[in-house]
Amino acid sequence: MRRLAGLAVFATIACGGGDAQRAAILRLPLINDPILNPIIAPDIGSVMVNKVLFPGLVRPDEQLRPTPDLALSWESSEDGKAWTFHLRPGVRWHDGQPFSADDVKFTFDQVADVHSGSRLRSDFAAIEGVDVVDSLTVRFRLKAPFAPLLTLLGYNAGILPRHAFAGTALSDATTFNRSTPIGTGPFKVEHVSPGANITLTRNPYWYGDPPALTGLVFKVVPDVNAQVAQLRAGELDLVTIEPANLGSVQDVDGISVREVPVVQHTYVGFNNRLSMFASPRVRRALAYAVNREAIVQGVLKGHADLPRGTIPVALRAFFDSALAPVPHAPDSARALLAAAGWRPGPNGQLQDAAGRPFAFELLTDKGNPAREQAALAVQQDLRAVGITATIRAMEFAALVRDKVLPGTFEAVLIWWTTPGDPDQFAFYASGQDNNNVGWKNRTADSLLAAGRATLDTAQRRSIYSAFQRLERDDPPVLVLFYPREIQAVSSRLTGLPALGVRDALRYSERLRLR
């Protein structure tokens, strides 16, 4: 019966009938089929849906400050090594079972389990254990003070139901992960059509006031241009667009455009495990070779900021504005490459002492014009210093699954959206889950470890300034720009917080369609 009901809801939308029902169903695009489990999901499509289905203990407000969600309040011990959370009473899972402290402990036990397939283990490596004090109180014991704890709890750490996984590993729970997840969010999954859409409907057990929307539909539309076309046709209600698409939505009746800051950096990741990229001198040369100002102005039409390092300008308290952007300096690039043993061959292409050319495959995802054009610009700039980059665009899900996660790429143009905290231990410390480029720098490891263990803001600012300066000498990746999120929104939609769309979806119960 549940499946039939879901089909009925989507049939109404697809046929364009039932105006009253359609008006209350928000339609959003995804670029890939999601994994409906916030602990093991690796990609943006999954994160979008999981933000609606699986609340965390806290959620960020419009200044990215942690505010209550499943936890109503919290306090820390004087030494900062214990945090006690008081949970919201009366919360039920989508199947009607009561939510409790046991579920919180189960979730973070899974995060810590090396066999669970969790993508969050590095984020929460500072947690020594989680104790159930009573059914509505849970205590986190930490190995050391951990400054980003609250921010990370409100980021991707949705809480899972213990009762749904009895004796089953998270990665083996295929039915849960692909079609019938159980969360505590204001909406629950009604129907999944792989490769096409996911339909959500109201959670009858939601603890708050009934959501204004009757449902959401996430449609799989990998291509940004196709997303824009569907927005103009009234088939989608909110699309994050690229600057190249602005002309298609500006001054269009029924569509408004707004720009919000996001904690994100777009970069070219070179696989440091390969000898051609192992030397910091070579990676510095690659940074000099690429004209990022031209990419920001030409490709992004100025809707992005020039990078200094991996900590974006949106984190103003920690972004080191005293650092100048790395200049476009092809001659400096050539000199560094020569010092690293790369000399021009007969055809002008760089080669090593054994005559092997400096050539590699540069991967990016299909359907995003900004990243595709940026890849072309990188290719042209590298060609000018004698390096050959062959561009290959892949479907995003396959790119992440088959190349980025296993680290089987030579170079990839992609992006990270990071939490609203400068802590990048999970992304750039040696051996961590999200350090897909395989960067290793002992000083950086020490700085990143110190930054997350230091509670004093001024001291943290000094630590992360040192980290950003270290990145100049040993770049972990080639950061191309800090994008700003441009949202094209149906004028029917109200209640949308001034946040990046993934964080805004934490407030789906407040969204309304006029």
Short mmCIF file of C-alpha atoms in Angstrom, two decimals, residues 20-510:
data_model
loop_
_atom_site.label_atom_id
_atom_site.label_comp_id
_atom_site.label_asym_id
_atom_site.label_seq_id
_atom_site.Cartn_x
_atom_site.Cartn_y
_atom_site.Cartn_z
CA ALA A 20 -3.95 21.94 -4.87
CA GLN A 21 -1.74 18.94 -4.18
CA ARG A 22 0.96 20.04 -6.64
CA ALA A 23 1.20 23.45 -5.02
CA ALA A 24 2.39 21.90 -1.77
CA ILE A 25 5.06 19.59 -3.21
CA LEU A 26 8.55 21.02 -3.54
CA ARG A 27 10.60 19.70 -6.46
CA LEU A 28 14.41 19.73 -6.29
CA PRO A 29 17.12 18.29 -8.55
CA LEU A 30 19.78 15.72 -7.67
CA ILE A 31 22.81 14.87 -9.79
CA ASN A 32 22.85 11.22 -8.76
CA ASP A 33 20.88 8.49 -7.01
CA PRO A 34 21.41 8.84 -3.27
CA ILE A 35 22.40 6.44 -0.53
CA LEU A 36 19.79 7.04 2.17
CA ASN A 37 22.10 6.68 5.14
CA PRO A 38 23.98 9.75 6.42
CA ILE A 39 26.81 7.77 8.00
CA ILE A 40 28.02 5.96 4.88
CA ALA A 41 26.79 8.26 2.09
CA PRO A 42 29.73 9.69 0.09
CA ASP A 43 28.21 12.26 -2.28
CA ILE A 44 26.20 15.47 -2.60
CA GLY A 45 23.01 13.82 -3.89
CA SER A 46 22.87 11.63 -0.81
CA VAL A 47 23.64 14.53 1.52
CA MET A 48 20.76 16.59 0.09
CA VAL A 49 18.10 13.97 0.81
CA ASN A 50 19.59 12.83 4.10
CA LYS A 51 19.45 16.39 5.46
CA VAL A 52 15.66 16.13 5.25
CA LEU A 53 15.31 12.57 6.50
CA PHE A 54 17.87 12.43 9.31
CA PRO A 55 18.16 15.37 11.75
CA GLY A 56 21.28 15.64 13.87
CA LEU A 57 21.66 16.66 17.47
CA VAL A 58 22.12 20.26 16.31
CA ARG A 59 21.66 22.23 13.09
CA PRO A 60 23.33 25.45 11.84
CA ASP A 61 21.54 28.80 11.88
CA GLU A 62 22.08 31.44 9.21
CA GLN A 63 25.40 32.44 10.84
CA LEU A 64 26.40 28.74 10.85
CA ARG A 65 26.12 28.63 14.66
CA PRO A 66 24.94 25.31 16.15
CA THR A 67 21.34 25.48 17.38
CA PRO A 68 19.11 22.80 18.95
CA ASP A 69 17.67 20.02 16.83
CA LEU A 70 17.33 16.53 18.34
CA ALA A 71 19.22 17.86 21.36
CA LEU A 72 17.52 20.72 23.19
CA SER A 73 20.55 21.73 25.24
CA TRP A 74 24.09 20.69 26.08
CA GLU A 75 27.01 21.49 28.35
CA SER A 76 30.69 20.62 28.47
CA SER A 77 32.96 19.73 31.36
CA GLU A 78 35.53 22.27 32.54
CA ASP A 79 38.37 20.42 30.80
CA GLY A 80 36.36 20.27 27.55
CA LYS A 81 36.66 16.46 27.38
CA ALA A 82 33.03 15.58 28.13
CA TRP A 83 29.87 16.89 26.50
CA THR A 84 26.40 16.06 27.80
CA PHE A 85 23.39 16.40 25.50
CA HIS A 86 19.78 16.57 26.69
CA LEU A 87 17.54 15.11 24.01
CA ARG A 88 14.18 16.36 22.82
CA PRO A 89 11.34 14.32 24.37
CA GLY A 90 8.48 12.89 22.33
CA VAL A 91 10.46 12.26 19.12
CA ARG A 92 9.49 9.18 17.10
CA TRP A 93 11.06 7.49 14.11
CA HIS A 94 9.23 7.30 10.80
CA ASP A 95 7.95 3.83 11.79
CA GLY A 96 6.55 5.11 15.10
CA GLN A 97 9.25 3.71 17.38
CA PRO A 98 10.50 6.12 20.08
CA PHE A 99 13.83 7.91 19.59
CA SER A 100 16.23 7.69 22.54
CA ALA A 101 19.82 8.08 23.71
CA ASP A 102 20.45 4.46 22.62
CA ASP A 103 20.07 5.61 19.00
CA VAL A 104 22.66 8.35 19.47
CA LYS A 105 25.13 5.92 21.01
CA PHE A 106 24.47 3.38 18.23
CA THR A 107 25.09 6.00 15.55
CA PHE A 108 28.45 7.10 16.90
CA ASP A 109 29.50 3.55 17.66
CA GLN A 110 28.96 2.91 13.94
CA VAL A 111 30.90 6.04 13.02
CA ALA A 112 33.87 4.77 15.04
CA ASP A 113 33.70 1.19 13.70
CA VAL A 114 36.36 0.69 11.02
CA HIS A 115 34.18 -2.04 9.45
CA SER A 116 31.00 0.05 9.13
CA GLY A 117 32.01 1.91 5.97
CA SER A 118 31.40 5.24 7.70
CA ARG A 119 32.60 8.33 5.85
CA LEU A 120 32.57 10.32 9.13
CA ARG A 121 35.16 8.39 11.13
CA SER A 122 37.92 10.97 10.64
CA ASP A 123 35.56 13.80 11.56
CA PHE A 124 34.84 12.24 14.94
CA ALA A 125 38.17 10.55 15.67
CA ALA A 126 38.43 12.59 18.87
CA ILE A 127 35.48 10.73 20.42
CA GLU A 128 36.62 8.10 22.91
CA GLY A 129 33.11 6.80 23.59
CA VAL A 130 29.44 7.68 23.96
CA ASP A 131 27.55 6.79 27.15
CA VAL A 132 23.82 6.60 27.72
CA VAL A 133 23.06 8.47 30.96
CA ASP A 134 19.32 7.89 30.69
CA SER A 135 16.85 7.55 27.83
CA LEU A 136 17.05 11.28 27.03
CA THR A 137 20.61 12.08 28.08
CA VAL A 138 23.81 11.08 26.34
CA ARG A 139 27.43 11.92 27.15
CA PHE A 140 30.31 12.12 24.68
CA ARG A 141 33.74 11.30 26.16
CA LEU A 142 36.57 12.86 24.16
CA LYS A 143 40.25 11.93 23.97
CA ALA A 144 41.08 15.64 24.06
CA PRO A 145 39.15 18.91 23.85
CA PHE A 146 37.59 19.04 20.39
CA ALA A 147 36.63 22.53 19.18
CA PRO A 148 34.57 21.59 16.08
CA LEU A 149 32.37 19.02 17.84
CA LEU A 150 29.12 21.02 17.77
CA THR A 151 29.65 22.20 14.19
CA LEU A 152 30.31 18.66 12.99
CA LEU A 153 27.28 17.30 14.84
CA GLY A 154 25.16 19.72 12.81
CA TYR A 155 26.81 18.95 9.50
CA ASN A 156 26.33 15.45 8.06
CA ALA A 157 25.92 13.45 11.28
CA GLY A 158 22.26 12.47 11.08
CA ILE A 159 21.13 10.03 13.76
CA LEU A 160 20.28 6.43 12.78
CA PRO A 161 17.67 4.11 14.38
CA ARG A 162 19.33 1.33 16.34
CA HIS A 163 16.33 -0.99 15.98
CA ALA A 164 16.56 -0.98 12.17
CA PHE A 165 20.04 -2.53 12.07
CA ALA A 166 19.90 -5.38 14.56
CA GLY A 167 22.79 -7.63 13.59
CA THR A 168 23.17 -6.02 10.14
CA ALA A 169 26.19 -4.04 9.00
CA LEU A 170 25.31 -0.57 7.71
CA SER A 171 26.72 -1.25 4.26
CA ASP A 172 24.70 -4.50 3.99
CA ALA A 173 21.36 -2.86 4.82
CA THR A 174 20.52 -2.38 1.14
CA THR A 175 16.77 -2.01 1.56
CA PHE A 176 17.21 0.68 4.21
CA ASN A 177 19.98 2.45 2.31
CA ARG A 178 18.27 2.50 -1.08
CA SER A 179 14.51 2.55 -0.59
CA THR A 180 13.07 2.45 2.94
CA PRO A 181 15.19 4.51 5.33
CA ILE A 182 13.84 5.36 8.77
CA GLY A 183 14.66 8.79 10.14
CA THR A 184 13.12 11.31 12.48
CA GLY A 185 12.86 14.18 9.99
CA PRO A 186 9.66 16.01 9.04
CA PHE A 187 9.39 13.98 5.83
CA LYS A 188 9.82 10.28 5.09
CA VAL A 189 10.45 8.33 1.90
CA GLU A 190 7.29 7.30 0.08
CA HIS A 191 8.72 5.93 -3.13
CA VAL A 192 12.08 5.54 -4.87
CA SER A 193 12.42 5.19 -8.64
CA PRO A 194 16.15 4.60 -9.32
CA GLY A 195 17.61 6.98 -11.87
CA ALA A 196 14.45 9.09 -11.86
CA ASN A 197 13.16 10.42 -8.55
CA ILE A 198 12.53 10.04 -4.83
CA THR A 199 9.21 11.08 -3.36
CA LEU A 200 8.95 12.17 0.28
CA THR A 201 5.76 12.68 2.21
CA ARG A 202 5.00 14.08 5.65
CA ASN A 203 6.15 12.12 8.69
CA PRO A 204 2.97 11.57 10.76
CA TYR A 205 5.10 11.27 13.91
CA TRP A 206 6.98 14.58 13.40
CA TYR A 207 7.31 16.22 16.80
CA GLY A 208 6.77 19.81 15.64
CA ASP A 209 3.97 21.63 13.90
CA PRO A 210 2.95 19.89 10.66
CA PRO A 211 5.19 20.96 7.76
CA ALA A 212 3.61 23.40 5.35
CA LEU A 213 4.61 21.24 2.39
CA THR A 214 2.78 17.97 1.81
CA GLY A 215 5.89 16.48 0.25
CA LEU A 216 9.12 16.82 -1.68
CA VAL A 217 10.28 15.21 -4.90
CA PHE A 218 13.99 14.91 -5.63
CA LYS A 219 14.43 14.42 -9.37
CA VAL A 220 17.66 12.98 -10.78
CA VAL A 221 18.77 15.58 -13.34
CA PRO A 222 22.58 15.45 -13.64
CA ASP A 223 22.92 18.24 -16.21
CA VAL A 224 22.74 21.82 -14.88
CA ASN A 225 21.40 23.17 -18.18
CA ALA A 226 18.58 20.63 -18.04
CA GLN A 227 17.88 21.67 -14.44
CA VAL A 228 17.55 25.29 -15.52
CA ALA A 229 15.24 24.33 -18.38
CA GLN A 230 13.03 22.42 -15.95
CA LEU A 231 13.00 25.37 -13.54
CA ARG A 232 11.85 27.67 -16.34
CA ALA A 233 9.18 25.14 -17.29
CA GLY A 234 7.90 25.03 -13.70
CA GLU A 235 9.01 21.42 -13.21
CA LEU A 236 11.55 22.30 -10.48
CA ASP A 237 11.36 24.89 -7.70
CA LEU A 238 14.99 25.46 -6.67
CA VAL A 239 18.19 25.01 -8.65
CA THR A 240 21.74 25.97 -7.76
CA ILE A 241 23.11 27.38 -11.00
CA GLU A 242 26.40 28.34 -12.56
CA PRO A 243 27.19 31.91 -13.65
CA ALA A 244 26.86 30.82 -17.26
CA ASN A 245 23.18 30.07 -16.57
CA LEU A 246 22.36 33.48 -15.07
CA GLY A 247 21.13 34.90 -18.34
CA SER A 248 18.58 32.10 -18.57
CA VAL A 249 16.88 32.93 -15.27
CA GLN A 250 17.36 36.66 -14.65
CA ASP A 251 14.29 38.78 -15.28
CA VAL A 252 12.17 35.68 -15.80
CA ASP A 253 8.68 35.95 -14.31
CA GLY A 254 8.23 33.56 -11.42
CA ILE A 255 11.98 33.07 -10.76
CA SER A 256 14.16 34.98 -8.32
CA VAL A 257 17.94 34.75 -8.05
CA ARG A 258 20.00 35.07 -4.90
CA GLU A 259 23.61 34.42 -3.88
CA VAL A 260 24.63 32.90 -0.54
CA PRO A 261 28.10 32.22 0.90
CA VAL A 262 29.14 28.60 1.19
CA VAL A 263 32.10 26.93 2.87
CA GLN A 264 33.45 25.38 -0.27
CA HIS A 265 36.58 25.20 -2.39
CA THR A 266 36.85 23.93 -5.96
CA TYR A 267 40.20 22.41 -6.77
CA VAL A 268 42.31 20.18 -8.94
CA GLY A 269 43.46 17.26 -6.86
CA PHE A 270 46.68 15.65 -8.06
CA ASN A 271 47.24 12.10 -6.91
CA ASN A 272 50.25 12.54 -4.65
CA ARG A 273 50.88 8.78 -4.71
CA LEU A 274 52.13 9.14 -8.30
CA SER A 275 55.76 10.12 -8.74
CA MET A 276 54.96 12.98 -11.14
CA PHE A 277 53.01 14.79 -8.39
CA ALA A 278 54.95 13.70 -5.31
CA SER A 279 57.24 16.75 -5.13
CA PRO A 280 55.86 19.90 -3.47
CA ARG A 281 58.02 21.82 -5.94
CA VAL A 282 56.00 20.37 -8.84
CA ARG A 283 52.66 21.17 -7.20
CA ARG A 284 53.82 24.74 -6.54
CA ALA A 285 54.76 24.98 -10.21
CA LEU A 286 51.31 23.78 -11.26
CA ALA A 287 49.78 26.50 -9.08
CA TYR A 288 51.92 29.15 -10.78
CA ALA A 289 51.03 27.79 -14.21
CA VAL A 290 47.23 28.16 -13.89
CA ASN A 291 45.64 31.59 -14.29
CA ARG A 292 42.95 31.49 -11.61
CA GLU A 293 42.04 35.15 -11.97
CA ALA A 294 41.10 34.42 -15.58
CA ILE A 295 38.95 31.45 -14.44
CA VAL A 296 37.17 33.54 -11.79
CA GLN A 297 36.46 36.39 -14.19
CA GLY A 298 35.97 34.44 -17.41
CA VAL A 299 34.28 31.23 -16.30
CA LEU A 300 32.66 32.30 -13.02
CA LYS A 301 31.84 35.86 -14.23
CA GLY A 302 33.17 37.18 -10.92
CA HIS A 303 30.78 35.05 -8.81
CA ALA A 304 33.66 33.46 -6.90
CA ASP A 305 36.63 34.55 -4.80
CA LEU A 306 40.31 34.07 -5.56
CA PRO A 307 41.78 31.35 -3.35
CA ARG A 308 44.67 31.47 -0.90
CA GLY A 309 44.44 27.91 0.38
CA THR A 310 41.88 25.29 1.31
CA ILE A 311 40.19 27.42 4.01
CA PRO A 312 37.66 29.56 2.11
CA VAL A 313 36.86 33.23 2.65
CA ALA A 314 33.40 32.28 4.00
CA LEU A 315 35.20 31.31 7.25
CA ARG A 316 36.13 34.93 7.83
CA ALA A 317 37.39 34.45 11.39
CA PHE A 318 40.03 31.99 10.19
CA PHE A 319 40.68 32.93 6.55
CA ASP A 320 44.14 34.56 6.38
CA SER A 321 43.38 37.64 4.30
CA ALA A 322 46.99 38.83 4.70
CA LEU A 323 48.07 36.13 2.25
CA ALA A 324 48.15 37.29 -1.36
CA PRO A 325 46.73 34.97 -4.02
CA VAL A 326 49.31 32.84 -5.80
CA PRO A 327 50.10 34.78 -9.00
CA HIS A 328 49.88 33.46 -12.52
CA ALA A 329 53.61 33.14 -13.25
CA PRO A 330 54.40 30.68 -16.06
CA ASP A 331 58.12 31.49 -15.99
CA SER A 332 58.28 30.65 -12.27
CA ALA A 333 56.42 27.43 -13.06
CA ARG A 334 58.93 26.48 -15.74
CA ALA A 335 61.86 27.21 -13.41
CA LEU A 336 60.41 25.06 -10.62
CA LEU A 337 59.65 22.21 -13.03
CA ALA A 338 63.20 22.38 -14.41
CA ALA A 339 64.58 22.23 -10.87
CA ALA A 340 62.43 19.16 -10.29
CA GLY A 341 63.96 17.43 -13.30
CA TRP A 342 61.38 18.16 -16.00
CA ARG A 343 62.96 19.47 -19.20
CA PRO A 344 61.45 20.27 -22.62
CA GLY A 345 61.67 17.43 -25.14
CA PRO A 346 61.99 17.78 -28.94
CA ASN A 347 58.33 18.79 -29.28
CA GLY A 348 58.42 21.20 -26.35
CA GLN A 349 56.57 18.84 -24.04
CA LEU A 350 58.20 18.34 -20.66
CA GLN A 351 59.78 14.99 -19.99
CA ASP A 352 61.79 13.42 -17.20
CA ALA A 353 65.34 12.07 -17.38
CA ALA A 354 64.03 8.78 -18.76
CA GLY A 355 62.15 10.55 -21.56
CA ARG A 356 58.70 9.98 -20.05
CA PRO A 357 56.35 12.87 -20.89
CA PHE A 358 54.62 14.94 -18.22
CA ALA A 359 51.09 13.90 -19.22
CA PHE A 360 48.03 12.84 -17.24
CA GLU A 361 44.27 12.42 -17.33
CA LEU A 362 42.20 15.17 -15.72
CA LEU A 363 38.77 13.94 -14.60
CA THR A 364 35.72 16.03 -13.87
CA ASP A 365 31.97 15.50 -13.72
CA LYS A 366 29.62 15.79 -16.69
CA GLY A 367 26.93 18.38 -16.97
CA ASN A 368 28.45 21.27 -15.01
CA PRO A 369 29.53 23.99 -17.45
CA ALA A 370 31.68 25.88 -14.92
CA ARG A 371 33.79 22.88 -14.01
CA GLU A 372 34.01 21.73 -17.63
CA GLN A 373 35.18 25.20 -18.75
CA ALA A 374 37.56 25.46 -15.81
CA ALA A 375 39.06 22.10 -16.82
CA LEU A 376 39.65 23.47 -20.34
CA ALA A 377 41.35 26.56 -18.90
CA VAL A 378 43.61 24.41 -16.72
CA GLN A 379 44.43 22.25 -19.74
CA GLN A 380 45.40 25.28 -21.85
CA ASP A 381 47.51 26.87 -19.10
CA LEU A 382 49.40 23.64 -18.44
CA ARG A 383 50.00 23.14 -22.16
CA ALA A 384 51.68 26.53 -22.20
CA VAL A 385 54.38 25.25 -19.81
CA GLY A 386 54.76 21.90 -21.60
CA ILE A 387 52.35 19.64 -19.67
CA THR A 388 49.63 17.59 -21.36
CA ALA A 389 46.35 17.13 -19.51
CA THR A 390 43.70 15.00 -21.24
CA ILE A 391 40.22 15.88 -19.98
CA ARG A 392 37.68 13.13 -19.33
CA ALA A 393 34.19 13.94 -18.03
CA MET A 394 32.32 11.22 -16.13
CA GLU A 395 28.92 10.85 -14.54
CA PHE A 396 29.32 12.26 -11.03
CA ALA A 397 28.32 9.11 -9.14
CA ALA A 398 30.72 6.95 -11.15
CA LEU A 399 33.49 9.53 -10.77
CA VAL A 400 33.17 9.48 -6.97
CA ARG A 401 32.59 5.73 -6.62
CA ASP A 402 35.14 4.41 -9.11
CA LYS A 403 37.86 7.05 -9.07
CA VAL A 404 37.83 9.52 -6.18
CA LEU A 405 37.01 7.22 -3.26
CA PRO A 406 39.47 4.44 -4.19
CA GLY A 407 42.09 7.03 -5.20
CA THR A 408 42.46 5.55 -8.72
CA PHE A 409 42.81 8.84 -10.57
CA GLU A 410 45.72 10.88 -11.85
CA ALA A 411 44.07 14.26 -11.39
CA VAL A 412 40.50 15.32 -10.71
CA LEU A 413 38.72 18.68 -10.82
CA ILE A 414 36.12 18.55 -8.07
CA TRP A 415 35.10 20.39 -4.91
CA TRP A 416 34.73 20.03 -1.17
CA THR A 417 31.96 21.57 0.86
CA THR A 418 33.36 21.53 4.37
CA PRO A 419 31.74 22.23 7.77
CA GLY A 420 31.42 25.77 9.10
CA ASP A 421 34.66 25.39 11.02
CA PRO A 422 38.29 25.59 9.85
CA ASP A 423 38.97 22.02 10.95
CA GLN A 424 40.12 20.14 7.82
CA PHE A 425 41.69 17.17 9.58
CA ALA A 426 39.42 14.68 7.78
CA PHE A 427 40.32 16.17 4.39
CA TYR A 428 44.03 16.87 4.56
CA ALA A 429 45.66 15.05 7.49
CA SER A 430 47.71 12.00 6.50
CA GLY A 431 45.70 8.83 5.99
CA GLN A 432 42.28 10.30 6.77
CA ASP A 433 39.04 9.21 5.11
CA ASN A 434 38.58 12.18 2.80
CA ASN A 435 42.23 12.78 1.97
CA ASN A 436 41.67 11.29 -1.48
CA VAL A 437 44.76 12.92 -3.00
CA GLY A 438 47.03 11.10 -0.51
CA TRP A 439 48.74 14.27 0.74
CA LYS A 440 51.21 13.75 3.59
CA ASN A 441 52.86 16.53 5.56
CA ARG A 442 53.86 15.97 9.19
CA THR A 443 53.79 19.65 10.09
CA ALA A 444 50.31 19.95 8.61
CA ASP A 445 49.22 16.88 10.56
CA SER A 446 50.40 18.53 13.76
CA LEU A 447 48.72 21.84 12.96
CA LEU A 448 45.43 20.20 12.01
CA ALA A 449 45.48 18.09 15.16
CA ALA A 450 46.27 21.14 17.30
CA GLY A 451 43.59 23.24 15.60
CA ARG A 452 40.79 20.84 16.51
CA ALA A 453 42.08 20.35 20.08
CA THR A 454 42.36 24.08 20.84
CA LEU A 455 39.29 25.86 22.22
CA ASP A 456 40.67 29.41 22.33
CA THR A 457 39.61 31.22 19.13
CA ALA A 458 42.69 33.47 18.93
CA GLN A 459 45.00 30.48 19.26
CA ARG A 460 43.02 28.59 16.65
CA ARG A 461 43.28 31.55 14.28
CA SER A 462 47.07 31.49 14.67
CA ILE A 463 47.21 27.74 14.05
CA TYR A 464 45.11 27.89 10.90
CA SER A 465 47.07 30.86 9.62
CA ALA A 466 50.21 28.74 9.93
CA PHE A 467 48.43 25.94 8.08
CA GLN A 468 47.44 28.25 5.22
CA ARG A 469 51.02 29.53 4.95
CA LEU A 470 52.34 25.98 4.92
CA GLU A 471 50.00 25.21 2.01
CA ARG A 472 51.89 27.80 -0.05
CA ASP A 473 55.07 25.72 0.10
CA ASP A 474 53.44 22.31 -0.07
CA PRO A 475 50.01 22.63 -1.72
CA PRO A 476 47.79 19.61 -0.96
CA VAL A 477 45.63 20.50 -3.97
CA LEU A 478 45.46 23.31 -6.53
CA VAL A 479 42.55 25.40 -5.28
CA LEU A 480 40.96 27.14 -8.28
CA PHE A 481 38.33 29.32 -6.59
CA TYR A 482 35.90 29.71 -3.71
CA PRO A 483 32.48 29.57 -5.38
CA ARG A 484 29.44 31.46 -4.17
CA GLU A 485 26.20 29.52 -4.37
CA ILE A 486 23.77 31.06 -6.84
CA GLN A 487 20.24 29.87 -6.22
CA ALA A 488 17.48 30.25 -8.81
CA VAL A 489 14.24 29.92 -6.90
CA SER A 490 10.59 29.74 -7.86
CA SER A 491 8.86 32.83 -6.51
CA ARG A 492 6.24 30.46 -5.06
CA LEU A 493 8.81 29.21 -2.50
CA THR A 494 9.05 31.00 0.85
CA GLY A 495 10.72 30.22 4.16
CA LEU A 496 14.09 29.36 2.64
CA PRO A 497 16.95 30.27 5.06
CA ALA A 498 19.91 32.27 3.71
CA LEU A 499 22.11 29.19 3.66
CA GLY A 500 23.60 26.90 1.05
CA VAL A 501 20.85 24.60 -0.13
CA ARG A 502 22.20 21.55 1.72
CA ASP A 503 22.04 23.38 5.07
CA ALA A 504 18.76 25.09 4.16
CA LEU A 505 17.18 21.64 3.79
CA ARG A 506 17.71 21.14 7.53
CA TYR A 507 14.70 23.46 7.79
CA SER A 508 12.39 21.69 5.31
CA GLU A 509 9.46 21.86 7.74
CA ARG A 510 9.52 25.68 7.40
#
